[in-house]
Amino acid sequence: MAEAAGCSAVKFQKRTPELCVPKAQRSVMRETPWGYISYMEYREKVEFGMEQYQEIDKFAREHDMIWFASAWDEPSVDFMEKSTPLLQNCLGHFDR
């Protein structure tokens, strides 16, 4: 979709639901593509794991696109550093 729109870069977000979803919101029920589930269940379903980020990386490389992710918490930073060399380079760039 981003490629078809002419974008050259795509941003994702990585977060750990247990740390980022306020306790008061965790049990709030909502309608989702997976049915009527709690907000916490929803957040857990929409978070990408290693396999999804590997697919994103492969697609981006094949289509000469840049991708990166913002991490919302320390475990997400650790995850992205281990799984995404491009993010490490990007973080290093911003640290300069």
PDB file of C-alpha atoms in Angstrom:
ATOM      1  CA  MET A   1       0.000   0.000   0.000  1.00  0.00           C
ATOM      2  CA  ALA A   2       2.749   2.470   0.930  1.00  0.00           C
ATOM      3  CA  GLU A   3       4.667   1.594  -2.221  1.00  0.00           C
ATOM      4  CA  ALA A   4       1.576   2.081  -4.396  1.00  0.00           C
ATOM      5  CA  ALA A   5       1.088   5.506  -2.813  1.00  0.00           C
ATOM      6  CA  GLY A   6       4.655   6.466  -3.749  1.00  0.00           C
ATOM      7  CA  CYS A   7       6.123   6.356  -0.254  1.00  0.00           C
ATOM      8  CA  SER A   8       9.800   5.587   0.158  1.00  0.00           C
ATOM      9  CA  ALA A   9       9.670   4.914   3.915  1.00  0.00           C
ATOM     10  CA  VAL A  10       7.264   3.302   6.366  1.00  0.00           C
ATOM     11  CA  LYS A  11       7.125   3.669  10.150  1.00  0.00           C
ATOM     12  CA  PHE A  12       5.859   1.030  12.565  1.00  0.00           C
ATOM     13  CA  GLN A  13       5.431   1.036  16.333  1.00  0.00           C
ATOM     14  CA  LYS A  14       6.496  -1.648  18.771  1.00  0.00           C
ATOM     15  CA  ARG A  15       5.174  -1.834  22.305  1.00  0.00           C
ATOM     16  CA  THR A  16       4.703  -4.325  25.109  1.00  0.00           C
ATOM     17  CA  PRO A  17       0.963  -4.327  25.908  1.00  0.00           C
ATOM     18  CA  GLU A  18       1.534  -5.342  29.541  1.00  0.00           C
ATOM     19  CA  LEU A  19       3.543  -2.141  30.031  1.00  0.00           C
ATOM     20  CA  CYS A  20       1.712   0.257  27.734  1.00  0.00           C
ATOM     21  CA  VAL A  21      -1.972  -0.497  28.261  1.00  0.00           C
ATOM     22  CA  PRO A  22      -3.297   1.246  31.377  1.00  0.00           C
ATOM     23  CA  LYS A  23      -4.714  -1.209  33.901  1.00  0.00           C
ATOM     24  CA  ALA A  24      -8.101   0.491  33.795  1.00  0.00           C
ATOM     25  CA  GLN A  25      -8.305  -0.113  30.025  1.00  0.00           C
ATOM     26  CA  ARG A  26      -7.213  -3.755  29.937  1.00  0.00           C
ATOM     27  CA  SER A  27     -10.613  -5.320  30.548  1.00  0.00           C
ATOM     28  CA  VAL A  28     -12.634  -2.794  28.522  1.00  0.00           C
ATOM     29  CA  MET A  29     -14.498  -4.759  25.870  1.00  0.00           C
ATOM     30  CA  ARG A  30     -14.529  -3.670  22.241  1.00  0.00           C
ATOM     31  CA  GLU A  31     -15.613  -4.887  18.842  1.00  0.00           C
ATOM     32  CA  THR A  32     -12.624  -5.968  16.731  1.00  0.00           C
ATOM     33  CA  PRO A  33     -11.954  -8.012  13.601  1.00  0.00           C
ATOM     34  CA  TRP A  34     -11.501 -10.966  16.027  1.00  0.00           C
ATOM     35  CA  GLY A  35     -14.869 -10.411  17.658  1.00  0.00           C
ATOM     36  CA  TYR A  36     -15.851  -8.782  20.920  1.00  0.00           C
ATOM     37  CA  ILE A  37     -12.706  -8.966  23.054  1.00  0.00           C
ATOM     38  CA  SER A  38     -10.929  -6.969  25.753  1.00  0.00           C
ATOM     39  CA  TYR A  39      -8.700  -4.090  24.791  1.00  0.00           C
ATOM     40  CA  MET A  40      -5.723  -6.023  26.184  1.00  0.00           C
ATOM     41  CA  GLU A  41      -6.474  -9.027  23.966  1.00  0.00           C
ATOM     42  CA  TYR A  42      -6.794  -6.670  21.013  1.00  0.00           C
ATOM     43  CA  ARG A  43      -3.429  -4.999  21.725  1.00  0.00           C
ATOM     44  CA  GLU A  44      -1.760  -8.412  22.001  1.00  0.00           C
ATOM     45  CA  LYS A  45      -3.182  -9.460  18.625  1.00  0.00           C
ATOM     46  CA  VAL A  46      -2.074  -6.355  16.742  1.00  0.00           C
ATOM     47  CA  GLU A  47       1.536  -6.381  17.940  1.00  0.00           C
ATOM     48  CA  PHE A  48       3.954  -7.743  15.349  1.00  0.00           C
ATOM     49  CA  GLY A  49       6.461 -10.411  16.324  1.00  0.00           C
ATOM     50  CA  MET A  50       9.781 -11.470  14.836  1.00  0.00           C
ATOM     51  CA  GLU A  51       8.218 -13.244  11.850  1.00  0.00           C
ATOM     52  CA  GLN A  52       6.193 -10.195  10.817  1.00  0.00           C
ATOM     53  CA  TYR A  53       9.156  -7.854  11.112  1.00  0.00           C
ATOM     54  CA  GLN A  54      11.257 -10.238   9.025  1.00  0.00           C
ATOM     55  CA  GLU A  55       8.545 -10.143   6.348  1.00  0.00           C
ATOM     56  CA  ILE A  56       8.506  -6.336   6.468  1.00  0.00           C
ATOM     57  CA  ASP A  57      12.284  -6.225   6.153  1.00  0.00           C
ATOM     58  CA  LYS A  58      12.297  -8.632   3.212  1.00  0.00           C
ATOM     59  CA  PHE A  59       9.582  -6.690   1.373  1.00  0.00           C
ATOM     60  CA  ALA A  60      11.314  -3.367   2.021  1.00  0.00           C
ATOM     61  CA  ARG A  61      14.636  -4.655   0.723  1.00  0.00           C
ATOM     62  CA  GLU A  62      13.001  -6.123  -2.392  1.00  0.00           C
ATOM     63  CA  HIS A  63      11.238  -2.820  -3.117  1.00  0.00           C
ATOM     64  CA  ASP A  64      14.051  -0.434  -2.157  1.00  0.00           C
ATOM     65  CA  MET A  65      12.074   1.048   0.725  1.00  0.00           C
ATOM     66  CA  ILE A  66      13.169   2.222   4.157  1.00  0.00           C
ATOM     67  CA  TRP A  67      11.303   1.040   7.220  1.00  0.00           C
ATOM     68  CA  PHE A  68      11.765   1.765  10.886  1.00  0.00           C
ATOM     69  CA  ALA A  69       9.900   1.479  14.151  1.00  0.00           C
ATOM     70  CA  SER A  70       9.474   3.542  17.260  1.00  0.00           C
ATOM     71  CA  ALA A  71       9.674   1.550  20.467  1.00  0.00           C
ATOM     72  CA  TRP A  72       7.385   2.512  23.332  1.00  0.00           C
ATOM     73  CA  ASP A  73       9.220   0.708  26.128  1.00  0.00           C
ATOM     74  CA  GLU A  74      12.543  -0.916  26.992  1.00  0.00           C
ATOM     75  CA  PRO A  75      11.568  -4.518  26.104  1.00  0.00           C
ATOM     76  CA  SER A  76      10.444  -3.247  22.701  1.00  0.00           C
ATOM     77  CA  VAL A  77      13.766  -1.466  22.201  1.00  0.00           C
ATOM     78  CA  ASP A  78      15.561  -4.706  23.083  1.00  0.00           C
ATOM     79  CA  PHE A  79      13.358  -6.671  20.673  1.00  0.00           C
ATOM     80  CA  MET A  80      13.930  -4.256  17.814  1.00  0.00           C
ATOM     81  CA  GLU A  81      17.684  -4.079  18.416  1.00  0.00           C
ATOM     82  CA  LYS A  82      17.914  -7.878  18.196  1.00  0.00           C
ATOM     83  CA  SER A  83      15.650  -8.291  15.206  1.00  0.00           C
ATOM     84  CA  THR A  84      16.264  -5.241  13.087  1.00  0.00           C
ATOM     85  CA  PRO A  85      19.739  -4.175  11.984  1.00  0.00           C
ATOM     86  CA  LEU A  86      18.171  -1.288  10.071  1.00  0.00           C
ATOM     87  CA  LEU A  87      16.648   0.070  13.280  1.00  0.00           C
ATOM     88  CA  GLN A  88      19.989  -0.178  15.038  1.00  0.00           C
ATOM     89  CA  ASN A  89      21.530   1.919  12.279  1.00  0.00           C
ATOM     90  CA  CYS A  90      18.666   4.358  12.468  1.00  0.00           C
ATOM     91  CA  LEU A  91      18.993   4.681  16.246  1.00  0.00           C
ATOM     92  CA  GLY A  92      22.711   5.175  15.897  1.00  0.00           C
ATOM     93  CA  HIS A  93      22.081   7.925  13.372  1.00  0.00           C
ATOM     94  CA  PHE A  94      19.748   9.771  15.727  1.00  0.00           C
ATOM     95  CA  ASP A  95      22.178   9.385  18.623  1.00  0.00           C
ATOM     96  CA  ARG A  96      24.855  11.405  16.811  1.00  0.00           C
TER      97      ARG A  96
END
